[in-house]
Amino acid sequence: MFVAKSIAADHKDLIHDVSYDFHGRRMATCSSDQSVKVWDKGDDGEWRCTASWKTHSGSVWRVTWAHPEFGQVLASCSFDRTAAVWEEIVGESNDKQRGQSHWIKRTTLVDSRTSVTDVKFAPKHMGLMLTTCSADGVVRIYEAPDVMNLSQWSLQHEISCKLSCSCISWNPSSSRAHPPMIAVGRDDSNVTYSGKVQIYEYNENTRKYAKAETLMTVTDPVHDITFAPNLGRSFHVLAIATKDVRIFKLVPLRRESANSSGPTKFEVQVMAQFDSHNSQVWRVSWNITSTLLASSGDDGCVRLWKANYMDNWKCTGILRGDGSPVNGSGHAAPLSAVGVPGAAQMLVGATSAGRYFFPHLDSPRAGSRLAHLLPPPSLIEHMYEPDPSHAPQISHRHTASEHD
Amino acid sequence: MEEVDVEPSTTLIPSAGFHRKHLGFEWGPGDLLVYETNYKLQGSPFVHIVRRDEDICSPILRKLFNESHLIFVGLQKIKEDIPSKNKKSQFVSISKNYRSVIRACMEELQQNAGKRSHDTHHVSILLAIELIWNLCEVLFIDTAPAGSLLLHLLDWVRLHKSDVDARAREVLQSDSPAQHQSYWDVVISLVLQGRTDEARQVLSKQASLREESSSVFKSMDGLLQTMPIFNPTGTQTLTEFEVKWRHWHEECDRCLQENTFASNRHLETICKILVGDEDTLLEQKELLSTWYHFLVTRLLFTHPTIKPPDLHYYAQSSMNMFLGPRASPEPLDIILLSAFEFDLHQVIKDCSIALNNWWFVAHLTDLLDHCKLLQSHNLHFGSNLREFLVLEYASGLFTHHSLWQLAVDYFDHCPEFGRVYLELQIERVPLDTERKAIKVLRICEDRQMSEQVRSICKIMAKRALRNNRLGSALSWSIRAKDAAFATLISERFLQDYSNKGSFTDLDLLDNLGPAMLLSDRLTFLGKYREFHRLYGEKRFSEAARLLLSLMTAKIAPRSLWMTLLTDALPLLEQKEVIFSVDQTYELMSCLEELNSGTKDSNLTDQDEDIESTKTELLRLALARNLTMAIVKEGTIET
């Protein structure tokens, strides 16, 4: 592995998420500077920023692309308690000449009363559906009934998970044998609700999502969760970022005819567990065919995990900063002369799995479950309607950051 | 198989992680985006693109990928039912084809090697690959029996220690070869490789100069000439050969005992080599240069009828003797040693770790699998290993903007996961142009990947619509069999028509055929266009019949009836009667039905005026036509 290119992202604050589009020709970045930027890969292989706009009035946690069948559509979610849907419109000719594109807001989803921590589009076979989860513990599923009109979204389902949700992942399987399924991770440190990962499944009869499984063995806060592509298998594979990296196998059990209306029951097996980060893990993500899992943690490393043909998992690569200080923005030139081919084809399957990486300087303590919701100090001024209950944690944060 | 723990490789990201904290990442097409999310940010954050497979980009290796693809596909076509004896020769020739592709690639790289250090690196990898492959071919694919085995190993060493030829040429072409400083090195090198005839030729240069010692040279010439070489195609049995060889060996030994060559230390050395004296052989380390050359030479002069199962003992001891007790073997040494030990899985495993190159392990394993070698070794995962490696290689190809097309065939030959991998990969191929989209589409269609076909067409339709290319959007949505989208585009066509008064993309609309049945609105669009065509061709009565049927059969949406009726006006105004009495009545009832419906309250007064004027005009025209039709029909009947 080698660094082929470095791009100055030109965000004024830290980046929370980067997301490739389905074909890997575009990417979107989002940041604490409240903006989203879209980058397009030219025929020469160079990335150019073609749009940059203020999207929210708080840190933007995640940005994600809809499947191109639905056009050029982005969704973002933010500390400002909203999620938003953006669509690129074919711009004026002078826009094109300047190499700029135009994105307009199609809708703002305002149902959450707290920070919206994750946003994901559902698998395309379900239609155009968007899911959010928020710090108040609610997962919301929206649908655009008319794919030609993205300004209308209706809230289809609200799933209450009780405690702060940090991440969601749809099961990508389009097999008829598998009803729609969503996994939710929680990052609260409440010990009485110990299973931090819950699996919800859609029930055709009740037309509702019902809890199918709680992974009781996951007792520490979960920061990211992601299903692997199904590969036509009968079981599901789920990777989880918690105090370590875990890979679970969910084997649906044969339904008994008596309670066939109930949710599927699963046999849960741990396929692998890696503690090499030796610290909090923030993000996990599969490549397109799920032959590789990447994870990043508080050790400052991105680690790549790979199973051999006998299903033995191993770390096959580590990415780590070289520790040199950042020397301004004049560094954007390609670092390697190696020609990168103009078109890059496969984008890797798992959708963005960005996580807010701002200072988790110490592990959240019991009773400070909202601690991680606080924006970095530079953004405090953008916080509106500060909840008085947050105040002590703000000071707690500051104190903590001084120790770092 | 034992799992050896290998330290994962670390890639450093420049200027990131000053505080050694927090890298975020995102999977990309064959690469990984890495970005800092350090809170203590200084300046603008960077996004780094980390590529996984650098070899894919090399333009010369591309040739290797392209040509080996053809060999691979050919290999898959070898039928199961051919008797295994005939197959073996096919497999050997396929193995040789692979090697010749490697050689060709290597030579091309060598020509460029001076220019780029990157290529030198590739050359050394390809050299190692070819060396290992060749040995595997000898040991596993050709599976030569005792006698022939050594001959093959000699060929292997000669091929990979070819600098001897260059030096021999240099010596022989010099003014006085016998005086050349490399003269004896060349002679000894030739002897070490068992090339006795050539050694004799070079020796004769010296012999002719030294009249006084010609008898010594003659003795050596005799020894070299009589050295028995096993002839696998001849009638001689292995035992006969062994007897002969032992006799020759004793003869060499006798010469040594009798100090025949005491007068010339070089010839003495050669004689010691001929009797297989290990110390003398080891003194030639520089000429041998590798332990495996030493191994083969040692066998040549001590055990020319070595059997395959005995190889590993000599290999291990030769390596230890040659490298010395303290030297640690390189990965290449270990791989070759595993091969001599016939431990196929270890070879494959070590290669995939050491070479970081899926091309080699995938193709070699595939070939070995076809030779049915993997099952016999380690029962339950033989075919999985092959598929695993082929899938890895093909997935790597998919990251390249044109090589992905080769990968399709590799996926096709992976029975377990090939199809689902292809499905996942192919839908990510950027559809930069219509041509590329059609290429991808054809691959999916050939494999009945209906979901991918639908998705690609839908993406293309959506994109065309965004760019206002209605014709293209329509044809893509027809291919996608997307009724809802076809309806939407048909409506846009009709809208365009009512704005501009003419249709675009006539070629497409005129040739819809049965495709127009995809959606009601599309059917109407097609039929309506047909009406315009008939009208244009002055086939008025056909046009009139069609127009009327569009309304009576409820194909036309109510909102367009007024347009249709207006279209009827010029037909009604023609001199000859086009609409019959019955047809006119039907038109009248359509008009009344339209007017009896709820009026659009959004219409402005002005619009309403126009509408009512239109209605009046139509009523008048209909009434006139009715009169004429009645008269005409009456006239004909009488």
Short mmCIF file of N, CA, C and O in Angstrom, two decimals, chain B residues 279-343:
data_model
loop_
_atom_site.label_atom_id
_atom_site.label_comp_id
_atom_site.label_asym_id
_atom_site.label_seq_id
_atom_site.Cartn_x
_atom_site.Cartn_y
_atom_site.Cartn_z
N ASP B 279 33.67 -30.45 -0.82
CA ASP B 279 34.49 -29.28 -0.47
C ASP B 279 34.89 -28.49 -1.71
O ASP B 279 34.85 -27.26 -1.71
N THR B 280 35.26 -29.23 -2.74
CA THR B 280 35.64 -28.55 -3.98
C THR B 280 34.44 -27.79 -4.55
O THR B 280 34.57 -26.66 -5.02
N LEU B 281 33.29 -28.44 -4.49
CA LEU B 281 32.09 -27.77 -5.01
C LEU B 281 31.82 -26.48 -4.25
O LEU B 281 31.52 -25.44 -4.84
N LEU B 282 31.96 -26.58 -2.94
CA LEU B 282 31.68 -25.40 -2.12
C LEU B 282 32.68 -24.28 -2.37
O LEU B 282 32.38 -23.11 -2.18
N GLU B 283 33.88 -24.66 -2.82
CA GLU B 283 34.86 -23.63 -3.16
C GLU B 283 34.40 -22.81 -4.37
O GLU B 283 34.91 -21.71 -4.60
N GLN B 284 33.49 -23.37 -5.14
CA GLN B 284 33.03 -22.67 -6.35
C GLN B 284 31.79 -21.81 -6.07
O GLN B 284 31.05 -21.49 -6.98
N LYS B 285 31.60 -21.46 -4.81
CA LYS B 285 30.42 -20.70 -4.42
C LYS B 285 30.11 -19.54 -5.36
O LYS B 285 28.98 -19.31 -5.75
N GLU B 286 31.14 -18.83 -5.73
CA GLU B 286 30.89 -17.64 -6.54
C GLU B 286 30.35 -18.01 -7.91
O GLU B 286 29.49 -17.31 -8.45
N LEU B 287 30.89 -19.10 -8.44
CA LEU B 287 30.42 -19.52 -9.76
C LEU B 287 29.03 -20.13 -9.67
O LEU B 287 28.22 -20.01 -10.58
N LEU B 288 28.76 -20.79 -8.56
CA LEU B 288 27.44 -21.41 -8.38
C LEU B 288 26.40 -20.35 -8.04
O LEU B 288 25.26 -20.42 -8.48
N SER B 289 26.81 -19.43 -7.23
CA SER B 289 26.02 -18.27 -6.79
C SER B 289 24.77 -18.60 -5.95
O SER B 289 24.34 -17.79 -5.16
N THR B 290 24.17 -19.75 -6.13
CA THR B 290 23.01 -20.06 -5.28
C THR B 290 23.10 -21.48 -4.75
O THR B 290 23.76 -22.34 -5.35
N TRP B 291 22.40 -21.69 -3.66
CA TRP B 291 22.43 -23.03 -3.06
C TRP B 291 21.73 -24.05 -3.92
O TRP B 291 22.06 -25.22 -3.93
N TYR B 292 20.74 -23.59 -4.69
CA TYR B 292 20.04 -24.59 -5.49
C TYR B 292 20.86 -25.00 -6.71
O TYR B 292 20.72 -26.11 -7.21
N HIS B 293 21.72 -24.13 -7.19
CA HIS B 293 22.67 -24.54 -8.23
C HIS B 293 23.62 -25.59 -7.63
O HIS B 293 23.89 -26.63 -8.24
N PHE B 294 24.07 -25.29 -6.44
CA PHE B 294 24.95 -26.23 -5.73
C PHE B 294 24.25 -27.58 -5.58
O PHE B 294 24.84 -28.64 -5.83
N LEU B 295 22.99 -27.54 -5.20
CA LEU B 295 22.22 -28.77 -5.01
C LEU B 295 22.20 -29.60 -6.29
O LEU B 295 22.51 -30.79 -6.28
N VAL B 296 21.86 -28.93 -7.39
CA VAL B 296 21.71 -29.66 -8.65
C VAL B 296 23.06 -30.21 -9.11
O VAL B 296 23.16 -31.37 -9.54
N THR B 297 24.11 -29.40 -8.99
CA THR B 297 25.45 -29.86 -9.38
C THR B 297 25.89 -31.04 -8.51
O THR B 297 26.44 -32.03 -9.00
N ARG B 298 25.60 -30.89 -7.25
CA ARG B 298 25.97 -31.96 -6.32
C ARG B 298 25.27 -33.27 -6.69
O ARG B 298 25.89 -34.34 -6.73
N LEU B 299 24.00 -33.17 -7.01
CA LEU B 299 23.26 -34.36 -7.41
C LEU B 299 23.80 -34.93 -8.71
O LEU B 299 23.91 -36.14 -8.88
N LEU B 300 24.14 -34.02 -9.63
CA LEU B 300 24.62 -34.45 -10.94
C LEU B 300 25.84 -35.36 -10.80
O LEU B 300 25.95 -36.35 -11.50
N PHE B 301 26.71 -35.00 -9.87
CA PHE B 301 27.96 -35.76 -9.77
C PHE B 301 27.95 -36.79 -8.64
O PHE B 301 28.93 -37.49 -8.45
N THR B 302 26.88 -36.85 -7.86
CA THR B 302 26.83 -37.87 -6.82
C THR B 302 25.61 -38.78 -6.95
O THR B 302 25.71 -39.98 -6.75
N HIS B 303 24.44 -38.21 -7.27
CA HIS B 303 23.23 -39.02 -7.35
C HIS B 303 22.42 -38.67 -8.58
O HIS B 303 21.32 -38.13 -8.46
N PRO B 304 22.92 -38.97 -9.76
CA PRO B 304 22.18 -38.54 -10.97
C PRO B 304 20.82 -39.23 -11.11
O PRO B 304 20.00 -38.77 -11.88
N THR B 305 20.60 -40.29 -10.38
CA THR B 305 19.29 -40.96 -10.50
C THR B 305 18.43 -40.68 -9.27
O THR B 305 17.69 -41.53 -8.79
N ILE B 306 18.53 -39.47 -8.78
CA ILE B 306 17.77 -39.09 -7.59
C ILE B 306 16.27 -39.27 -7.83
O ILE B 306 15.76 -38.97 -8.91
N LYS B 307 15.59 -39.79 -6.79
CA LYS B 307 14.13 -39.96 -6.89
C LYS B 307 13.46 -38.75 -6.23
O LYS B 307 14.00 -38.20 -5.26
N PRO B 308 12.29 -38.37 -6.73
CA PRO B 308 11.62 -37.18 -6.16
C PRO B 308 11.53 -37.19 -4.64
O PRO B 308 11.81 -36.16 -4.02
N PRO B 309 11.16 -38.30 -4.00
CA PRO B 309 10.99 -38.21 -2.53
C PRO B 309 12.30 -37.97 -1.78
O PRO B 309 12.26 -37.53 -0.63
N ASP B 310 13.44 -38.25 -2.44
CA ASP B 310 14.71 -38.05 -1.73
C ASP B 310 15.23 -36.62 -1.86
O ASP B 310 16.19 -36.24 -1.19
N LEU B 311 14.59 -35.86 -2.75
CA LEU B 311 15.09 -34.51 -3.04
C LEU B 311 15.22 -33.66 -1.78
O LEU B 311 16.20 -32.94 -1.61
N HIS B 312 14.19 -33.73 -0.93
CA HIS B 312 14.14 -32.76 0.15
C HIS B 312 15.34 -32.89 1.09
O HIS B 312 15.85 -31.91 1.60
N TYR B 313 15.84 -34.13 1.25
CA TYR B 313 16.98 -34.31 2.13
C TYR B 313 18.18 -33.56 1.59
O TYR B 313 18.85 -32.80 2.28
N TYR B 314 18.45 -33.76 0.27
CA TYR B 314 19.61 -33.10 -0.34
C TYR B 314 19.41 -31.59 -0.38
O TYR B 314 20.37 -30.82 -0.25
N ALA B 315 18.15 -31.17 -0.61
CA ALA B 315 17.88 -29.74 -0.68
C ALA B 315 18.21 -29.06 0.64
O ALA B 315 18.94 -28.07 0.69
N GLN B 316 17.70 -29.63 1.69
CA GLN B 316 17.92 -29.05 3.01
C GLN B 316 19.42 -28.99 3.32
O GLN B 316 19.95 -27.96 3.73
N SER B 317 20.11 -30.13 3.11
CA SER B 317 21.52 -30.16 3.48
C SER B 317 22.34 -29.25 2.57
O SER B 317 23.27 -28.57 3.02
N SER B 318 21.95 -29.17 1.28
CA SER B 318 22.69 -28.29 0.38
C SER B 318 22.54 -26.84 0.80
O SER B 318 23.50 -26.07 0.76
N MET B 319 21.33 -26.52 1.21
CA MET B 319 21.11 -25.13 1.62
C MET B 319 21.95 -24.82 2.86
O MET B 319 22.61 -23.78 2.91
N ASN B 320 21.93 -25.73 3.80
CA ASN B 320 22.71 -25.49 5.03
C ASN B 320 24.20 -25.40 4.73
O ASN B 320 24.89 -24.51 5.26
N MET B 321 24.68 -26.32 3.89
CA MET B 321 26.11 -26.31 3.58
C MET B 321 26.48 -25.03 2.85
O MET B 321 27.53 -24.43 3.10
N PHE B 322 25.63 -24.62 1.93
CA PHE B 322 25.97 -23.48 1.09
C PHE B 322 25.88 -22.15 1.84
O PHE B 322 26.75 -21.30 1.74
N LEU B 323 24.81 -22.00 2.61
CA LEU B 323 24.60 -20.72 3.29
C LEU B 323 25.39 -20.63 4.59
O LEU B 323 25.59 -19.53 5.11
N GLY B 324 25.83 -21.77 5.09
CA GLY B 324 26.55 -21.74 6.36
C GLY B 324 25.56 -21.74 7.50
O GLY B 324 24.38 -21.48 7.32
N PRO B 325 26.06 -22.05 8.67
CA PRO B 325 25.15 -22.24 9.81
C PRO B 325 24.49 -20.95 10.28
O PRO B 325 23.39 -20.99 10.82
N ARG B 326 25.14 -19.82 10.05
CA ARG B 326 24.60 -18.61 10.67
C ARG B 326 23.67 -17.81 9.76
O ARG B 326 22.87 -17.03 10.21
N ALA B 327 23.83 -18.00 8.46
CA ALA B 327 23.04 -17.19 7.53
C ALA B 327 21.56 -17.57 7.63
O ALA B 327 21.22 -18.73 7.79
N SER B 328 20.74 -16.58 7.57
CA SER B 328 19.31 -16.88 7.60
C SER B 328 18.78 -16.84 6.17
O SER B 328 19.08 -15.92 5.41
N PRO B 329 18.04 -17.86 5.80
CA PRO B 329 17.56 -17.93 4.41
C PRO B 329 16.54 -16.83 4.10
O PRO B 329 15.79 -16.38 4.96
N GLU B 330 16.57 -16.41 2.85
CA GLU B 330 15.62 -15.40 2.37
C GLU B 330 14.28 -16.09 2.07
O GLU B 330 14.23 -17.31 1.93
N PRO B 331 13.22 -15.29 1.94
CA PRO B 331 11.93 -15.89 1.62
C PRO B 331 11.98 -16.78 0.38
O PRO B 331 11.38 -17.86 0.35
N LEU B 332 12.74 -16.34 -0.64
CA LEU B 332 12.81 -17.13 -1.86
C LEU B 332 13.41 -18.51 -1.57
O LEU B 332 12.96 -19.53 -2.10
N ASP B 333 14.44 -18.55 -0.70
CA ASP B 333 15.07 -19.83 -0.34
C ASP B 333 14.05 -20.76 0.31
O ASP B 333 13.99 -21.95 0.01
N ILE B 334 13.26 -20.18 1.19
CA ILE B 334 12.27 -20.99 1.91
C ILE B 334 11.23 -21.55 0.94
O ILE B 334 10.82 -22.70 1.05
N ILE B 335 10.83 -20.70 -0.01
CA ILE B 335 9.82 -21.14 -0.97
C ILE B 335 10.36 -22.29 -1.81
O ILE B 335 9.69 -23.31 -1.98
N LEU B 336 11.59 -22.14 -2.29
CA LEU B 336 12.17 -23.20 -3.11
C LEU B 336 12.34 -24.48 -2.30
O LEU B 336 12.08 -25.58 -2.78
N LEU B 337 12.75 -24.30 -1.06
CA LEU B 337 12.94 -25.47 -0.20
C LEU B 337 11.60 -26.20 0.00
O LEU B 337 11.54 -27.42 -0.08
N SER B 338 10.55 -25.42 0.23
CA SER B 338 9.22 -26.04 0.37
C SER B 338 8.85 -26.80 -0.89
O SER B 338 8.23 -27.86 -0.83
N ALA B 339 9.23 -26.24 -2.03
CA ALA B 339 8.92 -26.93 -3.28
C ALA B 339 9.68 -28.26 -3.35
O ALA B 339 9.10 -29.29 -3.69
N PHE B 340 10.95 -28.22 -2.97
CA PHE B 340 11.74 -29.47 -2.98
C PHE B 340 11.16 -30.48 -1.99
O PHE B 340 11.31 -31.67 -2.14
N GLU B 341 10.52 -29.95 -0.98
CA GLU B 341 9.88 -30.84 -0.01
C GLU B 341 8.49 -31.27 -0.47
O GLU B 341 7.76 -31.95 0.25
N PHE B 342 8.10 -30.82 -1.65
CA PHE B 342 6.78 -31.12 -2.23
C PHE B 342 5.64 -30.62 -1.34
O PHE B 342 4.57 -31.20 -1.32
N ASP B 343 5.89 -29.57 -0.62
CA ASP B 343 4.84 -28.99 0.21
C ASP B 343 4.19 -27.85 -0.56
O ASP B 343 4.53 -26.68 -0.40
#
